[in-house]
Tab-separated table of C-alpha atoms in Angstrom:
chain	number	residue	atom	x	y	z
N	934	MET	CA	-58.443	-201.264	-10.422
N	935	THR	CA	-58.847	-198.726	-7.723
N	936	ASP	CA	-55.599	-196.975	-8.884
N	937	LYS	CA	-57.046	-196.475	-12.479
N	938	VAL	CA	-60.303	-195.024	-11.249
N	939	VAL	CA	-58.820	-192.161	-9.137
N	940	PRO	CA	-57.009	-190.385	-12.013
N	941	VAL	CA	-60.099	-190.665	-14.143
N	942	VAL	CA	-62.295	-189.017	-11.497
N	943	LEU	CA	-59.845	-186.298	-10.917
N	944	GLY	CA	-59.621	-185.626	-14.644
N	945	SER	CA	-63.433	-185.380	-14.801
N	946	LEU	CA	-63.511	-182.822	-12.020
N	947	VAL	CA	-60.878	-180.700	-13.568
N	948	MET	CA	-62.728	-180.614	-16.800
N	949	SER	CA	-65.988	-179.837	-15.102
N	950	LEU	CA	-64.296	-176.935	-13.260
N	951	ALA	CA	-62.764	-175.631	-16.477
N	952	ALA	CA	-66.215	-175.814	-18.132
N	953	LEU	CA	-67.750	-173.813	-15.151
N	954	LEU	CA	-64.991	-171.073	-15.511
N	955	ALA	CA	-65.649	-170.824	-19.117
N	956	LEU	CA	-69.447	-170.464	-18.684
N	957	GLY	CA	-68.959	-167.717	-15.977
N	958	SER	CA	-66.567	-165.857	-18.210
N	959	ALA	CA	-69.163	-165.966	-20.980
N	960	CYS	CA	-71.927	-164.710	-18.621
N	961	GLY	CA	-69.960	-162.025	-16.824
N	962	GLY	CA	-68.565	-160.208	-19.936
N	963	ASP	CA	-65.793	-157.774	-19.056
N	964	GLY	CA	-65.988	-158.525	-15.478
N	965	ASP	CA	-67.890	-156.965	-12.640
N	966	THR	CA	-67.195	-153.404	-13.527
N	967	ASP	CA	-70.564	-152.086	-12.181
N	968	THR	CA	-69.778	-148.345	-12.812
N	969	ASP	CA	-72.969	-146.884	-11.357
N	970	THR	CA	-72.685	-143.366	-12.981
N	971	ASP	CA	-75.901	-142.182	-11.265
N	972	THR	CA	-74.931	-138.606	-11.772
N	973	ASP	CA	-78.200	-137.327	-10.436
N	974	THR	CA	-77.694	-133.910	-11.936
N	975	ASP	CA	-80.456	-131.867	-10.229
N	976	THR	CA	-80.962	-129.314	-12.912
N	977	ASP	CA	-83.905	-127.957	-10.961
N	978	ALA	CA	-81.646	-125.053	-10.029
N	979	ASP	CA	-83.853	-123.218	-7.603
N	980	THR	CA	-82.759	-119.793	-8.830
N	981	ASP	CA	-85.802	-117.974	-7.488
N	982	THR	CA	-84.635	-114.546	-8.644
N	983	ASP	CA	-87.447	-112.644	-6.971
N	984	THR	CA	-86.708	-109.361	-8.537
N	985	ASP	CA	-89.638	-107.471	-7.084
N	986	THR	CA	-88.640	-104.121	-8.690
N	987	ASP	CA	-91.231	-101.563	-7.190
N	988	THR	CA	-91.546	-99.325	-10.175
N	989	ASP	CA	-94.191	-97.337	-8.242
N	990	ALA	CA	-91.613	-94.605	-7.844
N	991	ASP	CA	-93.495	-92.193	-5.535
N	992	THR	CA	-92.387	-89.122	-7.431
N	993	ASP	CA	-95.045	-86.903	-6.039
N	994	THR	CA	-93.780	-83.738	-7.627
N	995	ASP	CA	-95.840	-81.007	-6.276
N	996	THR	CA	-95.884	-78.643	-9.156
N	997	ASP	CA	-98.233	-76.432	-7.258
N	998	ALA	CA	-95.463	-73.666	-7.251
N	999	ASP	CA	-97.203	-71.114	-5.178
N	1000	THR	CA	-95.545	-68.241	-6.962
N	1001	ASP	CA	-97.827	-65.508	-5.597
N	1002	THR	CA	-96.148	-62.580	-7.366
N	1003	ASP	CA	-97.778	-59.794	-5.704
N	1004	THR	CA	-96.353	-56.870	-7.675
N	1005	ASP	CA	-97.979	-54.311	-5.641
N	1006	THR	CA	-95.765	-51.534	-6.687
N	1007	ASP	CA	-98.328	-48.798	-5.737
N	1008	THR	CA	-98.756	-47.949	-9.319
N	1009	ASP	CA	-102.004	-45.971	-10.004
N	1010	THR	CA	-102.986	-47.648	-13.190
N	1011	SER	CA	-106.349	-45.793	-13.087
N	1012	ALA	CA	-104.738	-42.356	-13.595
N	1013	LYS	CA	-105.787	-40.395	-16.633
N	1014	PRO	CA	-104.448	-37.230	-18.308
N	1015	ILE	CA	-105.010	-34.415	-15.895
N	1016	GLU	CA	-107.444	-32.584	-18.275
N	1017	ASP	CA	-109.825	-35.489	-18.011
N	1018	TYR	CA	-110.601	-34.546	-14.477
N	1019	MET	CA	-111.693	-30.946	-15.240
N	1020	PRO	CA	-115.431	-30.144	-15.764
N	1021	ALA	CA	-116.455	-29.400	-19.339
N	1022	SER	CA	-117.991	-26.188	-20.412
N	1023	GLY	CA	-121.738	-26.373	-19.458
N	1024	GLU	CA	-121.231	-29.502	-17.267
N	1025	ILE	CA	-122.085	-27.644	-14.072
N	1026	ASP	CA	-125.508	-25.954	-14.020
N	1027	GLY	CA	-124.981	-23.469	-16.867
N	1028	TRP	CA	-121.370	-22.629	-16.177
N	1029	VAL	CA	-119.521	-22.151	-19.401
N	1030	GLU	CA	-115.979	-21.499	-20.475
N	1031	ASP	CA	-115.032	-17.769	-20.144
N	1032	THR	CA	-112.596	-17.020	-22.960
N	1033	SER	CA	-112.195	-13.477	-21.789
N	1034	LEU	CA	-110.123	-14.587	-18.900
N	1035	GLY	CA	-107.921	-17.152	-20.651
N	1036	LYS	CA	-107.259	-18.829	-23.984
N	1037	PRO	CA	-109.986	-20.900	-25.610
N	1038	GLY	CA	-109.904	-24.517	-24.397
N	1039	LEU	CA	-108.444	-26.053	-21.376
N	1040	GLU	CA	-104.963	-25.033	-20.705
N	1041	VAL	CA	-102.517	-27.712	-19.570
N	1042	ALA	CA	-98.826	-27.641	-18.392
N	1043	ASN	CA	-96.560	-30.738	-18.117
N	1044	THR	CA	-93.329	-28.957	-17.429
N	1045	LYS	CA	-92.250	-26.294	-14.968
N	1046	ASP	CA	-91.749	-23.669	-17.688
N	1047	GLU	CA	-95.322	-24.283	-19.083
N	1048	GLY	CA	-96.768	-24.107	-15.581
N	1049	GLU	CA	-94.993	-20.799	-14.658
N	1050	ALA	CA	-96.354	-19.305	-18.029
N	1051	LEU	CA	-99.783	-20.159	-16.938
N	1052	ILE	CA	-99.829	-18.755	-13.360
N	1053	ASN	CA	-97.087	-16.129	-13.499
N	1054	GLY	CA	-94.439	-17.674	-11.227
N	1055	ALA	CA	-96.808	-18.876	-8.517
N	1056	LEU	CA	-95.720	-22.410	-9.181
N	1057	ASP	CA	-92.797	-22.292	-6.921
N	1058	PRO	CA	-94.390	-24.150	-3.858
N	1059	PHE	CA	-95.439	-26.962	-6.187
N	1060	VAL	CA	-92.130	-27.289	-7.887
N	1061	ASP	CA	-90.426	-27.379	-4.494
N	1062	ALA	CA	-92.688	-30.122	-3.307
N	1063	GLY	CA	-92.732	-32.230	-6.546
N	1064	PHE	CA	-94.674	-30.819	-9.525
N	1065	ALA	CA	-96.000	-33.269	-12.302
N	1066	ALA	CA	-98.577	-31.400	-14.203
N	1067	MET	CA	-101.494	-28.850	-13.993
N	1068	ALA	CA	-104.547	-27.756	-15.776
N	1069	ILE	CA	-106.409	-24.464	-15.483
N	1070	GLU	CA	-109.956	-23.303	-16.853
N	1071	TYR	CA	-112.041	-20.237	-16.371
N	1072	TYR	CA	-115.847	-20.299	-16.165
N	1073	SER	CA	-118.602	-17.736	-15.882
N	1074	LYS	CA	-122.318	-17.566	-15.256
N	1075	ASP	CA	-124.222	-14.419	-15.051
N	1076	SER	CA	-121.983	-11.945	-13.064
N	1077	MET	CA	-120.073	-14.774	-11.436
N	1078	THR	CA	-116.726	-16.158	-12.389
N	1079	ILE	CA	-114.676	-19.095	-11.293
N	1080	THR	CA	-111.027	-19.971	-11.842
N	1081	LEU	CA	-110.314	-23.745	-11.362
N	1082	MET	CA	-106.757	-25.116	-11.188
N	1083	LEU	CA	-105.916	-28.799	-10.628
N	1084	PHE	CA	-102.290	-29.702	-9.812
N	1085	GLU	CA	-100.919	-33.260	-10.085
N	1086	MET	CA	-97.907	-34.013	-7.843
N	1087	THR	CA	-95.305	-36.680	-8.012
N	1088	ASP	CA	-97.002	-38.489	-5.156
N	1089	ALA	CA	-99.437	-38.133	-2.275
N	1090	ALA	CA	-96.667	-37.027	0.103
N	1091	ALA	CA	-95.786	-34.175	-2.168
N	1092	CYS	CA	-99.353	-33.166	-2.390
N	1093	THR	CA	-99.561	-33.090	1.434
N	1094	SER	CA	-96.575	-31.023	1.660
N	1095	VAL	CA	-97.795	-28.289	-0.667
N	1096	TYR	CA	-101.216	-28.353	1.009
N	1097	ASP	CA	-99.713	-27.735	4.363
N	1098	HIS	CA	-97.354	-25.093	3.074
N	1099	LEU	CA	-100.230	-23.030	1.579
N	1100	GLN	CA	-102.045	-23.172	4.817
N	1101	THR	CA	-99.832	-20.257	5.926
N	1102	HIS	CA	-98.756	-18.799	2.538
N	1103	PRO	CA	-99.850	-16.157	2.182
N	1104	ASP	CA	-100.099	-15.639	5.974
N	1105	GLY	CA	-103.249	-14.360	7.552
N	1106	THR	CA	-105.731	-16.169	5.143
N	1107	PRO	CA	-109.027	-16.912	7.183
N	1108	TRP	CA	-109.064	-20.635	6.402
N	1109	VAL	CA	-111.830	-22.867	7.782
N	1110	ASP	CA	-111.784	-26.611	7.522
N	1111	ALA	CA	-114.289	-27.972	5.112
N	1112	ALA	CA	-115.437	-31.490	4.088
N	1113	PHE	CA	-113.680	-31.668	0.722
N	1114	GLY	CA	-111.631	-34.773	-0.386
N	1115	GLU	CA	-109.175	-36.149	2.042
N	1116	LYS	CA	-108.491	-32.634	3.424
N	1117	GLY	CA	-110.290	-29.358	2.572
N	1118	ARG	CA	-110.613	-25.681	3.571
N	1119	ILE	CA	-112.481	-22.500	2.566
N	1120	ALA	CA	-111.775	-18.819	3.051
N	1121	ASN	CA	-113.976	-15.783	2.542
N	1122	GLN	CA	-111.558	-13.214	1.061
N	1123	TYR	CA	-114.478	-10.727	0.683
N	1124	ALA	CA	-113.607	-10.155	-3.010
N	1125	TYR	CA	-113.723	-13.818	-3.685
N	1126	TRP	CA	-114.194	-17.225	-2.228
N	1127	TRP	CA	-111.028	-19.394	-2.069
N	1128	LEU	CA	-111.147	-23.189	-1.671
N	1129	HIS	CA	-108.453	-25.803	-1.357
N	1130	SER	CA	-108.593	-29.554	-1.331
N	1131	ARG	CA	-106.338	-32.601	-1.699
N	1132	LYS	CA	-106.920	-36.159	-2.661
N	1133	GLY	CA	-104.043	-38.568	-3.141
N	1134	LYS	CA	-101.562	-36.849	-5.371
N	1135	TYR	CA	-103.925	-34.179	-6.611
N	1136	PHE	CA	-104.347	-30.527	-5.218
N	1137	VAL	CA	-107.425	-28.575	-6.219
N	1138	ASP	CA	-107.623	-24.753	-6.152
N	1139	VAL	CA	-110.897	-22.779	-6.811
N	1140	ALA	CA	-111.256	-19.063	-6.706
N	1141	ALA	CA	-114.892	-17.740	-7.127
N	1142	GLU	CA	-116.061	-14.131	-7.541
N	1143	PRO	CA	-117.716	-12.180	-5.995
N	1144	GLY	CA	-117.126	-12.921	-2.388
N	1145	ASN	CA	-119.672	-12.540	0.322
N	1146	ASP	CA	-122.229	-14.208	-1.956
N	1147	ASP	CA	-123.880	-17.440	-1.092
N	1148	PRO	CA	-124.671	-18.415	-4.779
N	1149	THR	CA	-120.920	-17.993	-5.669
N	1150	LYS	CA	-119.749	-20.021	-2.625
N	1151	ALA	CA	-122.256	-22.848	-3.554
N	1152	ALA	CA	-121.001	-22.718	-7.186
N	1153	ALA	CA	-117.291	-22.947	-5.865
N	1154	GLU	CA	-118.173	-25.965	-3.788
N	1155	ALA	CA	-120.008	-27.684	-6.705
N	1156	PHE	CA	-116.861	-27.352	-8.915
N	1157	ILE	CA	-114.460	-28.559	-6.292
N	1158	THR	CA	-116.692	-31.514	-5.628
N	1159	ALA	CA	-117.038	-32.352	-9.292
N	1160	VAL	CA	-113.317	-32.508	-9.571
N	1161	LEU	CA	-112.818	-34.621	-6.594
N	1162	ASN	CA	-115.533	-37.102	-7.712
N	1163	LYS	CA	-113.570	-37.669	-10.981
N	1164	LEU	CA	-110.205	-38.187	-9.407
N	1165	PRO	CA	-109.017	-41.768	-8.795
């Protein structure tokens, strides 16, 4: 009896084990392939591209170009035609143009030939120093006469040169310094009063008759002063 029971028990155990294996296979599926694909892809790419582009380009372009163009070329822009500096007829205390001594109207020379025609070759010292132009006019009042000549030289140095030259040409002239212009002088020639003055590039020559006469001397001084006051 015992021998029959043992095989039966073993068969039951085998069947039970088989059932358990089948049940485990059903519950486990394809086996324990626990593929934990935890691909924790941290897409928080900390690409902090701090492109702090300082567009405050300090282009301090100092356009204050101090172009101080000082064109001081010593050009006398106030100069006028030489005749504009001569007194008009009647401008000085009743003195009028004397047409018996020269042509009607103010006579002007802008060349050497024209100047020599006006003063009969006495232009040489002025030409040698630097002649530019001249004007001449004759005036009279009562028994008095005045010859007024104004010379424009090329520059002040030329004017100074001719002024100094005429100090001794002609020799023996009794010149006395006078307060006319930048430099002045007066001589009593007995037959007439002779006055010279210079201012800048201008030379003034006055001859007044008769000499030894105070009214004539005063008139000559009035003419030379009038011209100097007009000059630039």
